[in-house]
Short mmCIF file of C-alpha atoms in Angstrom, two decimals:
data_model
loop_
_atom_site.label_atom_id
_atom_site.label_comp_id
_atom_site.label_asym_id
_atom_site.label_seq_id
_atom_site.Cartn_x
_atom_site.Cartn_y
_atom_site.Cartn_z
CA UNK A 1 77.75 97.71 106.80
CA UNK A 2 73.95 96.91 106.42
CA UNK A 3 72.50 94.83 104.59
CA UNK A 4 69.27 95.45 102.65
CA UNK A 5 67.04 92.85 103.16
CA UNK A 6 64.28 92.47 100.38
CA UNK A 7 60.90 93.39 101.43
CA UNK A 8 58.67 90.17 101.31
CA UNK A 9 55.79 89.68 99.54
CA UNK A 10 52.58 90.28 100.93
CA UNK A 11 50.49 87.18 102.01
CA UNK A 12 53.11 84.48 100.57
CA UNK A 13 53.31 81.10 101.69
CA UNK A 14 55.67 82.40 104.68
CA UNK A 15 53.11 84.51 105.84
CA UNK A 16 53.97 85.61 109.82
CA UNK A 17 56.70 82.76 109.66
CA UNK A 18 59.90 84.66 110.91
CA UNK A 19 61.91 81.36 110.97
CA UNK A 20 63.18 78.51 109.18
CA UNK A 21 62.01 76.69 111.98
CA UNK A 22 58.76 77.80 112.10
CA UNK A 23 58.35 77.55 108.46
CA UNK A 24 58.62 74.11 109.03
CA UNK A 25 56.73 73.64 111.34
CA UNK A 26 53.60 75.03 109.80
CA UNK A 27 54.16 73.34 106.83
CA UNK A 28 55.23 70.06 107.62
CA UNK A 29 52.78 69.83 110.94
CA UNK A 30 50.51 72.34 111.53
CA UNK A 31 49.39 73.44 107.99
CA UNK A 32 47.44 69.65 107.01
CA UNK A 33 45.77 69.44 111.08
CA UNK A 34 41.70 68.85 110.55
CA UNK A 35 39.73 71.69 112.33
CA UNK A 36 37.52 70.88 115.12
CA UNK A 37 35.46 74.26 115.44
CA UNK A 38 34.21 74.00 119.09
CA UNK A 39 32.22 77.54 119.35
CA UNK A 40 31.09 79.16 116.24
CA UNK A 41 27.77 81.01 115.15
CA UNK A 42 27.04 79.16 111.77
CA UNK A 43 23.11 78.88 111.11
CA UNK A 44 22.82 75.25 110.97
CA UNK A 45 19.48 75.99 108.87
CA UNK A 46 22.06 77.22 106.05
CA UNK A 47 24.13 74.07 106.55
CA UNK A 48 20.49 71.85 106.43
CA UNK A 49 19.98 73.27 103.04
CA UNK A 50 23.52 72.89 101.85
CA UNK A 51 22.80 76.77 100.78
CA UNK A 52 24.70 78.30 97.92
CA UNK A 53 24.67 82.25 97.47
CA UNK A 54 24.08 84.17 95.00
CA UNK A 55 27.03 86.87 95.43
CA UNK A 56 30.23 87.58 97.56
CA UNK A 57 28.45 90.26 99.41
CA UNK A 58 26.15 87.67 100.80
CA UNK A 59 28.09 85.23 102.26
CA UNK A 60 30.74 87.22 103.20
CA UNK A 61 29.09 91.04 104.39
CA UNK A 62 26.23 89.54 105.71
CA UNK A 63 25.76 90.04 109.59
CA UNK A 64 29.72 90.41 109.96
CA UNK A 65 29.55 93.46 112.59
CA UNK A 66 33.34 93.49 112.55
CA UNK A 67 33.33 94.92 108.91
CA UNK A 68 30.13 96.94 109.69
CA UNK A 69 32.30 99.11 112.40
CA UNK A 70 35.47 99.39 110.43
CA UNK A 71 33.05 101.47 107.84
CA UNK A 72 30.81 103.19 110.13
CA UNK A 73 34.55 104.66 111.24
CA UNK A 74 35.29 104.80 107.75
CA UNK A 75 32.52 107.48 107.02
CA UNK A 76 30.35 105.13 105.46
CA UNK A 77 26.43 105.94 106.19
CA UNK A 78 24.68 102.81 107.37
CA UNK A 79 22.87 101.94 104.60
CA UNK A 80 25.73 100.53 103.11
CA UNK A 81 26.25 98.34 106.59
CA UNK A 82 22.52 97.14 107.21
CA UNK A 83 20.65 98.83 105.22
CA UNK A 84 18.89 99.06 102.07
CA UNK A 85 21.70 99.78 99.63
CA UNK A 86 22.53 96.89 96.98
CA UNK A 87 24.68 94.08 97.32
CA UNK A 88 27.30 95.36 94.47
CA UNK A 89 26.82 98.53 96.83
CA UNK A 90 27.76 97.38 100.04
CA UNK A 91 30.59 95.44 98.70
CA UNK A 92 31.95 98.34 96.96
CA UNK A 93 32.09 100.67 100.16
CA UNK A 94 33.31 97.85 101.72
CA UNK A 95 35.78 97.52 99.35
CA UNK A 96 36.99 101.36 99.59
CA UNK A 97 37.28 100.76 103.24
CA UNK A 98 39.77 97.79 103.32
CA UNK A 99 43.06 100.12 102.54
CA UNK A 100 41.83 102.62 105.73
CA UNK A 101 42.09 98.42 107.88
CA UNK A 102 45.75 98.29 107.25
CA UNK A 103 47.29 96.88 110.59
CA UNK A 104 43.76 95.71 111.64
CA UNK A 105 43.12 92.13 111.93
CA UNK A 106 40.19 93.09 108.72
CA UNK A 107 43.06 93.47 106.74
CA UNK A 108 44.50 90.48 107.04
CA UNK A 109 41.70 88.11 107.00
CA UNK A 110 40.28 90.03 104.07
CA UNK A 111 42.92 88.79 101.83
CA UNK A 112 43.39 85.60 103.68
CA UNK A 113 39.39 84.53 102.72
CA UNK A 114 40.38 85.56 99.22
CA UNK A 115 43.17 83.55 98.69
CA UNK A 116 41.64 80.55 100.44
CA UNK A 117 39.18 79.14 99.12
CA UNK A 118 39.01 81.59 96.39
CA UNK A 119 42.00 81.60 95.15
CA UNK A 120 42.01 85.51 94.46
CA UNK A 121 45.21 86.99 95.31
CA UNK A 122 44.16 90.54 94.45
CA UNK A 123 44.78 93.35 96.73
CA UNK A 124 41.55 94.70 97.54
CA UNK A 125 40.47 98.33 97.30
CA UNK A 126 38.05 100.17 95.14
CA UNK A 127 39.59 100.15 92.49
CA UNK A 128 39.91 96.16 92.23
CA UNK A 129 36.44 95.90 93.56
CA UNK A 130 34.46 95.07 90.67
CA UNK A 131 37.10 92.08 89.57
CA UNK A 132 37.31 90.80 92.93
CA UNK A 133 33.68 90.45 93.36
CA UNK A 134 32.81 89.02 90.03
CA UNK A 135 35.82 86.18 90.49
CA UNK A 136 34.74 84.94 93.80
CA UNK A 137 30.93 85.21 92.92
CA UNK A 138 31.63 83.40 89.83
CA UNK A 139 32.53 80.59 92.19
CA UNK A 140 29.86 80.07 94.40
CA UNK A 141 27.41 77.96 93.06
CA UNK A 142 30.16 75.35 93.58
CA UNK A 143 31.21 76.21 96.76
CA UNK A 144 27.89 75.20 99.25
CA UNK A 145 27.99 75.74 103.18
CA UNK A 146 28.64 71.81 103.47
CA UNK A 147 31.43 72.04 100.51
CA UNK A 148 32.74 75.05 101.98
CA UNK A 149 33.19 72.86 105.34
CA UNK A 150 34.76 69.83 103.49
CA UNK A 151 37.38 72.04 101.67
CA UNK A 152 38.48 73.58 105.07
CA UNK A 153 38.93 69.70 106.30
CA UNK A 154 36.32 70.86 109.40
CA UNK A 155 35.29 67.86 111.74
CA UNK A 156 32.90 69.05 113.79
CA UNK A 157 30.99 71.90 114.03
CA UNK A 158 29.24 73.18 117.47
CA UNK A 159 26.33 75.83 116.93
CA UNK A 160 25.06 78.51 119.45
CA UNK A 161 21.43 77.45 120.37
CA UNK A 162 19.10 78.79 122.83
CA UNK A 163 17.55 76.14 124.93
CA UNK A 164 14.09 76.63 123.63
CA UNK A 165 15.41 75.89 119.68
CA UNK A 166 13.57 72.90 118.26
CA UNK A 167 17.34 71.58 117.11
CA UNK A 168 15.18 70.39 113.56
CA UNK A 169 18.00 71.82 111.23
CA UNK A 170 20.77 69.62 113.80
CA UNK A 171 18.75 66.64 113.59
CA UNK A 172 18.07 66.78 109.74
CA UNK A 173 22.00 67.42 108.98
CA UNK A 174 22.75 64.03 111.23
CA UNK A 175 20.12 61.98 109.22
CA UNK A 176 21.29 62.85 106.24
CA UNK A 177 24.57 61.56 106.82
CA UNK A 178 27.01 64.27 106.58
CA UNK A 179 30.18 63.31 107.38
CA UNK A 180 30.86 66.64 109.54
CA UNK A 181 29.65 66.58 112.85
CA UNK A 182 27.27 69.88 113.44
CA UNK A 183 25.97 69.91 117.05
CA UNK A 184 24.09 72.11 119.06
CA UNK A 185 25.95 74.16 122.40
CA UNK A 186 23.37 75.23 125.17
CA UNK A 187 23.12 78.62 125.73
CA UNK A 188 20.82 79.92 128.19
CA UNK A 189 21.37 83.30 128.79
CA UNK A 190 18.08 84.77 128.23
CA UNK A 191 17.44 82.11 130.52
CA UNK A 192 18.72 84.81 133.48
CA UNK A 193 18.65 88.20 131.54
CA UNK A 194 16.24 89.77 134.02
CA UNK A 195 17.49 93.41 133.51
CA UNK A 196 14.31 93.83 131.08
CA UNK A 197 11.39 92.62 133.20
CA UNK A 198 9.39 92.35 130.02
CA UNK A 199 11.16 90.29 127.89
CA UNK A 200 12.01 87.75 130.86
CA UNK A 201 8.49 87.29 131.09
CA UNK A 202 8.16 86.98 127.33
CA UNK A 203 10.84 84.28 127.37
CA UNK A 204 9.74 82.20 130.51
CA UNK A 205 6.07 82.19 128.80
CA UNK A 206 8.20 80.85 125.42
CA UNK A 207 10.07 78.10 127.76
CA UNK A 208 6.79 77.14 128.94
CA UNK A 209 5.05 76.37 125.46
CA UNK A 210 8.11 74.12 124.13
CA UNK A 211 7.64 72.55 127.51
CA UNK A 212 3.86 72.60 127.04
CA UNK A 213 3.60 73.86 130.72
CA UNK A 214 2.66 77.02 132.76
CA UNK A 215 5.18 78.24 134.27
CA UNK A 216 4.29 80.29 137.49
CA UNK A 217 6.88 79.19 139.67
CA UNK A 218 10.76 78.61 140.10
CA UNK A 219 10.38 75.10 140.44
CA UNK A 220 8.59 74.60 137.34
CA UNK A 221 10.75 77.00 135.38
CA UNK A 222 14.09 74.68 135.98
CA UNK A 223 12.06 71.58 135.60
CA UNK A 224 11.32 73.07 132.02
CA UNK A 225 14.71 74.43 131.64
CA UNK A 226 16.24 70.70 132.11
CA UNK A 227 13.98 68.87 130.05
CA UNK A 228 15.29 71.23 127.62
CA UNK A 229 18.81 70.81 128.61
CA UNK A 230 18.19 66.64 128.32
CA UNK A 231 16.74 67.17 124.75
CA UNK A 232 19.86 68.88 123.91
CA UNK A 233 22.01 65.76 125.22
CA UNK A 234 20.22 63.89 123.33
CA UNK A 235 20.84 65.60 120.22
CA UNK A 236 24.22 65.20 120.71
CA UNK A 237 25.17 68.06 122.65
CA UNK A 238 28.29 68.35 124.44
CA UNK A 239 28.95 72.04 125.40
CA UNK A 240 27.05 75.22 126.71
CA UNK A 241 28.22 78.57 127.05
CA UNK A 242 27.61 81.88 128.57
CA UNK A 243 28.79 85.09 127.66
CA UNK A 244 28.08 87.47 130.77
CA UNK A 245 29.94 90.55 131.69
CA UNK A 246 31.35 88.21 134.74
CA UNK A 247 30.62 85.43 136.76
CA UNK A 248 27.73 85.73 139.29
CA UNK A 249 28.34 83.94 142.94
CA UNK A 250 26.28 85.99 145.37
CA UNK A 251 25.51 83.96 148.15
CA UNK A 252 21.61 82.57 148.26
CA UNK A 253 18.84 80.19 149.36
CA UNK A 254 16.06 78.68 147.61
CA UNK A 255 13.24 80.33 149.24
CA UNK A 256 15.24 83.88 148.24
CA UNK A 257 15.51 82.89 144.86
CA UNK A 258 11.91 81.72 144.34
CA UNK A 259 10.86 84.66 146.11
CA UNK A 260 12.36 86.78 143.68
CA UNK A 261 11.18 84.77 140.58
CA UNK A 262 7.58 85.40 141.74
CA UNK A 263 8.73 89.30 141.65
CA UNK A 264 9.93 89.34 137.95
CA UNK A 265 6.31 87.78 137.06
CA UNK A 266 4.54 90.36 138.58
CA UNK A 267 6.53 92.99 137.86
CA UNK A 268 8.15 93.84 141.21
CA UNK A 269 11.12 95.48 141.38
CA UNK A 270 14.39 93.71 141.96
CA UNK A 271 17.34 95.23 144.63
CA UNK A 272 21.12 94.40 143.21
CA UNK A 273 21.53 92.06 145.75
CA UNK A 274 18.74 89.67 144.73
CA UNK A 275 19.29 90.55 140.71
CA UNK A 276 22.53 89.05 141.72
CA UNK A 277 21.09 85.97 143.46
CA UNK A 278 18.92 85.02 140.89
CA UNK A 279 21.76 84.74 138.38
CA UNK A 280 24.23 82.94 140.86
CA UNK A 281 21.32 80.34 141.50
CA UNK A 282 20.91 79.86 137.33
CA UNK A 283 24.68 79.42 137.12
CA UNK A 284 24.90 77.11 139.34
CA UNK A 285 22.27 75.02 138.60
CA UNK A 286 23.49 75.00 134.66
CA UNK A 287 26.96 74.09 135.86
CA UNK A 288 25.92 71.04 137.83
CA UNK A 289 23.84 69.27 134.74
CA UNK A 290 26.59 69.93 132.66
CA UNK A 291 28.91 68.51 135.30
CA UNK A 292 25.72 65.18 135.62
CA UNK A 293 26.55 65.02 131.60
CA UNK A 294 30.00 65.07 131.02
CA UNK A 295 29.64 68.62 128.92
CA UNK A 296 32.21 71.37 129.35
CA UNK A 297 31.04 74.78 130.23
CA UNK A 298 32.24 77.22 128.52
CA UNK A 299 32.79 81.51 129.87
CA UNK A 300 32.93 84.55 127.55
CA UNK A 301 33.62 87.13 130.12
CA UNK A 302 34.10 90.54 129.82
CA UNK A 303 32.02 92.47 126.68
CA UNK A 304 30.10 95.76 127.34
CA UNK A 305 27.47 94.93 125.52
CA UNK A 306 25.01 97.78 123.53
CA UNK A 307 26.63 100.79 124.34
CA UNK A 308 24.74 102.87 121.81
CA UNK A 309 21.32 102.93 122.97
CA UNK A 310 20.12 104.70 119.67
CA UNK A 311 21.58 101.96 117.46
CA UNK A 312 20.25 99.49 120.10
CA UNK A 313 16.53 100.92 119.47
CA UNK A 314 16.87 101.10 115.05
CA UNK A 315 18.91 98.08 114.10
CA UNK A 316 18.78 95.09 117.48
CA UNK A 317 21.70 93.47 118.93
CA UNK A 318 25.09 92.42 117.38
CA UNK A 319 25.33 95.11 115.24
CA UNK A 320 28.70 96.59 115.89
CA UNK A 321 27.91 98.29 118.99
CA UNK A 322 30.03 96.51 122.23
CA UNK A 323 32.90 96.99 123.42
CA UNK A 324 35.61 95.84 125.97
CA UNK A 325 34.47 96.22 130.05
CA UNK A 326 36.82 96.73 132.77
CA UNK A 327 35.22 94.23 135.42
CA UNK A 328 36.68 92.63 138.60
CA UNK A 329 36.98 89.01 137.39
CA UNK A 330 39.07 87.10 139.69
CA UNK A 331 37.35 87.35 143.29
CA UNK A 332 33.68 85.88 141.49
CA UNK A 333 35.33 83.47 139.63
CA UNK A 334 37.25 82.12 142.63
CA UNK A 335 33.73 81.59 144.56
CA UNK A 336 32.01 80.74 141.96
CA UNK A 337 34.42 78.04 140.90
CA UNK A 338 35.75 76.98 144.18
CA UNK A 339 32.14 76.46 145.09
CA UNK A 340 31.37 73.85 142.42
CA UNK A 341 34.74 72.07 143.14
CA UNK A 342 33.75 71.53 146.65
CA UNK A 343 30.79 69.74 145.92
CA UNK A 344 32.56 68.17 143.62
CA UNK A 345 30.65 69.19 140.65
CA UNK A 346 32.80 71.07 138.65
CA UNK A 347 32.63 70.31 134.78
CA UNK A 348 35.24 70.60 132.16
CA UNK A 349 35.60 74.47 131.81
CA UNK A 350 37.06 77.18 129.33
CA UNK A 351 37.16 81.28 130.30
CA UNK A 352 37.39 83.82 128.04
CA UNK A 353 38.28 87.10 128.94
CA UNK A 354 37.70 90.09 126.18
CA UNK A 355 40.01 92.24 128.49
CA UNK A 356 43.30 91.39 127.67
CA UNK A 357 44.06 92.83 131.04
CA UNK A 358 42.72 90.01 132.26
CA UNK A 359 44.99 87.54 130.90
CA UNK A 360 47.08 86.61 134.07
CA UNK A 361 43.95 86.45 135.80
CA UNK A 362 42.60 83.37 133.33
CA UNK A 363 45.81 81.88 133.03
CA UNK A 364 46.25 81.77 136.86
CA UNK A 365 42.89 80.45 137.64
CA UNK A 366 42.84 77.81 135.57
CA UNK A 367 45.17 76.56 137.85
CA UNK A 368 43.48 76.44 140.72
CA UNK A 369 41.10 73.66 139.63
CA UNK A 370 43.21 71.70 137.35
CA UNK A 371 43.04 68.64 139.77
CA UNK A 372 44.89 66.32 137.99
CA UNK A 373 41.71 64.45 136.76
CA UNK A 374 42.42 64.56 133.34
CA UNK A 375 45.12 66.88 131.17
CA UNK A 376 43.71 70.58 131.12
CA UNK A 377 40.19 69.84 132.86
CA UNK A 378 40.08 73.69 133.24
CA UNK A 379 41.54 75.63 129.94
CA UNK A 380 42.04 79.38 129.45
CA UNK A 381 40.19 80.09 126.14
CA UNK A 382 41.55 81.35 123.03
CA UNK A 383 41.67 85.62 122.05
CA UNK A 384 38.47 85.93 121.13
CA UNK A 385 36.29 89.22 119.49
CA UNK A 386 38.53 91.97 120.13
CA UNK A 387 41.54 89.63 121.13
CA UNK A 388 40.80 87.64 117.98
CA UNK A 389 44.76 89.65 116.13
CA UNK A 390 48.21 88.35 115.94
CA UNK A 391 48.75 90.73 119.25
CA UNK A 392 46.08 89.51 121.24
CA UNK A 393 46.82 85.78 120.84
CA UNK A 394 50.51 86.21 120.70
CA UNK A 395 49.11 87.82 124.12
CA UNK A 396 46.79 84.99 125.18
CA UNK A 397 49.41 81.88 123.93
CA UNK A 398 52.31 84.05 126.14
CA UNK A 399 50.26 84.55 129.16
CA UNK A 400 48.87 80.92 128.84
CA UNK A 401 52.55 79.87 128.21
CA UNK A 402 54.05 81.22 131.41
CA UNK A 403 51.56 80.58 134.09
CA UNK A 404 50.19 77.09 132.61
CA UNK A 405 50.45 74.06 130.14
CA UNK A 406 50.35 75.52 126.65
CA UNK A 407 50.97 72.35 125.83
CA UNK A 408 47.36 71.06 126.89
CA UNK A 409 45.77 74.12 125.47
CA UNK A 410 42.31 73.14 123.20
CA UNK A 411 43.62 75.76 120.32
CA UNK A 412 41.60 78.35 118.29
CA UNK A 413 37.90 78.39 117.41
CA UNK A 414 36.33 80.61 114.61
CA UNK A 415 33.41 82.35 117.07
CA UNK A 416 32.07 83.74 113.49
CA UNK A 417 28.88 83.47 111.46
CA UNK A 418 30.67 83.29 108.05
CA UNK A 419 31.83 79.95 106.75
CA UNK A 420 34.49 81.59 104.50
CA UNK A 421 36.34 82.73 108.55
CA UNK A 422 37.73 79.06 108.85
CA UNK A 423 41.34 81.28 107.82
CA UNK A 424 41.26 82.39 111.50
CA UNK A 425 42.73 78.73 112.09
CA UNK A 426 45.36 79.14 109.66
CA UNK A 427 46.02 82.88 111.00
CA UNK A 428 46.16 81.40 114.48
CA UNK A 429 48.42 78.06 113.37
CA UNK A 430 50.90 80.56 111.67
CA UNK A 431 51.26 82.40 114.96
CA UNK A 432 51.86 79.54 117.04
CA UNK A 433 54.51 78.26 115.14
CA UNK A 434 56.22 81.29 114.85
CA UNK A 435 56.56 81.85 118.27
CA UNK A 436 57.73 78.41 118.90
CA UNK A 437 60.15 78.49 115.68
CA UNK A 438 61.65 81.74 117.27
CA UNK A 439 62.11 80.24 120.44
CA UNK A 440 64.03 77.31 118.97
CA UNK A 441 66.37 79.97 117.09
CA UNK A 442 66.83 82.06 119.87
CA UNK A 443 68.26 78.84 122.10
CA UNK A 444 65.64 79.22 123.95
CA UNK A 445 64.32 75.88 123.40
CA UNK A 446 65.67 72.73 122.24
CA UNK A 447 65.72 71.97 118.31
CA UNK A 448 63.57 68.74 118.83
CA UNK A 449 61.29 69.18 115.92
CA UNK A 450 59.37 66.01 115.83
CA UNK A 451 58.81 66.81 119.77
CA UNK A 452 57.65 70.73 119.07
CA UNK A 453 56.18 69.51 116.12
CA UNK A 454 53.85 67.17 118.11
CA UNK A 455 53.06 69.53 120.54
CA UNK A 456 51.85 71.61 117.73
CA UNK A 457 49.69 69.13 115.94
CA UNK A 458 48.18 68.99 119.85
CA UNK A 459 47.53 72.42 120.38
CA UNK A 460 45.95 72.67 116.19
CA UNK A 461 43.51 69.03 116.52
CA UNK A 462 44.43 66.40 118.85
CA UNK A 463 44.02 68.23 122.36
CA UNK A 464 40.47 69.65 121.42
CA UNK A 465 39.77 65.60 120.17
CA UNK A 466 40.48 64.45 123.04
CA UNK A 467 39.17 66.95 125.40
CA UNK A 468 35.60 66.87 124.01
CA UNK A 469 35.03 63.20 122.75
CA UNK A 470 32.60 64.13 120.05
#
């Protein structure tokens, strides 16, 4: 005869724990584990200030593209997303939109950034939206960005900078002694985004004035391009990171490669094949400083990025409009990496693929150059955008699980510009140990709970402590 099992509340302490085993071990090892948030797009300018906001709809609506798509689908008119409506406005449609996110990751980290640090354990919907947004914005002058980081027990912080960023806010955070580590992470890519002649040229002429130089050839260009890459180091930079549809590795030579940096200043145009050389030689080059520093480079592979040319034109990038490419990965990624290896100037890495389609192909290649140097040299990188849901790392964590070390894996990262999306850990944390706690019921792994429960605390702080050595 069945049994009727009592439906569960929603968002309880048990949350995603199937298991008494992995209730234990989130709770008694996973749950306390510091955060060491390792690619992230906080403005450190907000965390110079200590800024406080004046509503929810600010901290939390602000520049989140993930909500802004959920109500464009929703029916809501873009004003309401980016445009001039109110705050109280916004938050309201927002609000109505939430119920329509059921079974969307939204949904979950929605209430999960209520509950913690708000303590609001109100099912939102428009009909709750009024008392939702007056309790949490009744809390905010006490929670600041650098409050906000000390009540989510974050370590370190590492920003998303372009190489010609002045690094003032980074440098001002570290003088004033805050005890949470907030560090730049090189990122270059406008560095070789050629496919717009004019901007390049708009962005070498910018390189040029922070380097007080005129740039008019290669040679000069990189010479700028690592002084800038130095001043980073010295700021206490330890990462960069790309995020390109795929790796470049077309083969080339210098004198190609100058050649066709003297075309994109005067306006010549560019075949594939030397489009593709240009941004083989960048990634190379960036790849061996980082290797000369000790830095680990880090891949986001895999977005199709601006599909909606019309949005593109009214309201600029990162608004909502990209979405997963299907692009051959693995052959690239081979050369490109196998290349750097046999010079022996291949740097601490992490891939990311936004295809989930992709995932053997990660897990796989990390593989290849894991050459025993250290534990997890080369590390296949957490779900991240649209893999960034309980399927996609279950996904990721399985994939990384049966073709690698899971064990050695450098654990989740918040990739967000919202300081109240330090949940995603604790989403992430809950996962993990439910598929190990499953696993252990199933008699599919030993009960050795101090041993899984290590391996846990690894995977949560310790591994990404001791991989990057802020």
């Amino acid at each position: 005869m069945l049994v009727d099992q009592p439906i569960k509340s929603f968002l309880d302490e048990d949350f995603l724990l199937q298991t008494d085993t992995a209730r234990r071990l989130y709770h008694d090892y996973a749950k306390a584990m510091p955060i060491i948030d390792y690619h992230c797009h906080l403005p450190p300018d907000q965390i110079a200030a200590d800024k406080t906001f004046e509503n929810l709809t600010q901290i939390w609506l602000y520049g989140d593209h993930y909500k802004w798509r959920a109500m464009r689908t929703n029916g809501v008119a873009e004003k309401y997303c980016t445009g001039d409506a109110s705050d109280y406005e916004k938050f309201q449609k927002w609000a109505e939109t939430v119920p329509y996110t059921m079974r969307n990751p939204l949904y979950h980290w929605t209430h999960m950034e209520l509950k913690n640090p708000f303590g609001v354990e109100t099912v939102l919907n428009g009909a709750t939206a009024r008392e939702v947004y007056d309790r949490c914005t009744e809390q905010l002058p006490g929670m600041s960005t650098r409050t906000l980081l000390r009540h989510f027990n974050v370590k370190t912080v590492c920003t998303t900078d372009d190489p010609t960023d002045s690094l003032e806010y980074h440098k001002k955070i570290a003088a004033d002694g805050f005890e949470v580590k907030v560090l730049p992470t090189f990122r270059p890519d406008k560095a070789m985004a050629i496919d717009d002649v004019a901007v390049f040229q708009a962005y070498v002429k910018r390189v040029g004035e922070v380097c007080n130089q005129e740039i008019r050839s290669l040679d000069t260009f990189m010479e700028c391009l690592k002084q800038r890459h130095d001043y980073f180091a010295q700021a206490g930079c330890r990462l960069s990171d790309h995020g390109l549809e795929l790796i470049y590795a077309e083969p080339y030579t210098e004198s190609e490669v100058s050649g066709v940096f003297q075309k994109l200043l005067s306006n010549g145009a560019l075949s594939e094949t030397e489009s593709l050389q240009f941004k083989s030689y960048m990634l190379d080059r960036f790849a061996e400083w980082d290797w000369e520093k000790g830095w680990t480079q880090q891949f986001h592979l895999g977005a199709l990025r601006n599909n909606n040319k019309r949005a593109l034109r009214t309201l600029g990038p990162d608004t909502g409009w990209d979405s997963i490419g299907d692009f051959r990965q693995a052959s690239p990624l081979a050369r490109f990496l196998g290349g750097l290896d046999d010079r022996d100037q291949l740097a601490k890495t992490i891939l990311y693929n936004l295809n989930s389609g992709d995932n053997e192909v990660m897990a796989t290649m990390i593989g290849n150059f894991n050459d025993g140097s250290m534990p997890g040299k080369i590390q296949f990188g957490s779900g991240w955008w649209f893999q960034d849901q309980k399927e996609g790392m279950q996904k990721q964590i399985n994939a990384l699980s049966n073709m690698g070390l899971l064990s050695r894996f450098v654990g989740m990262l918040t990739d967000s510009r919202s300081f109240l999306s330090y949940p995603r850990h604790e989403y992430f944390r809950r996962i993990l140990c439910n598929i190990f706690g499953n696993d252990v019921e199933n008699g599919e792994l030993p009960n050795d709970i101090d041993w899984i429960g290590k391996l846990v605390q690894d995977i949560c702080y310790n591994n990404a402590k001791e991989y990057f050595r802020f």
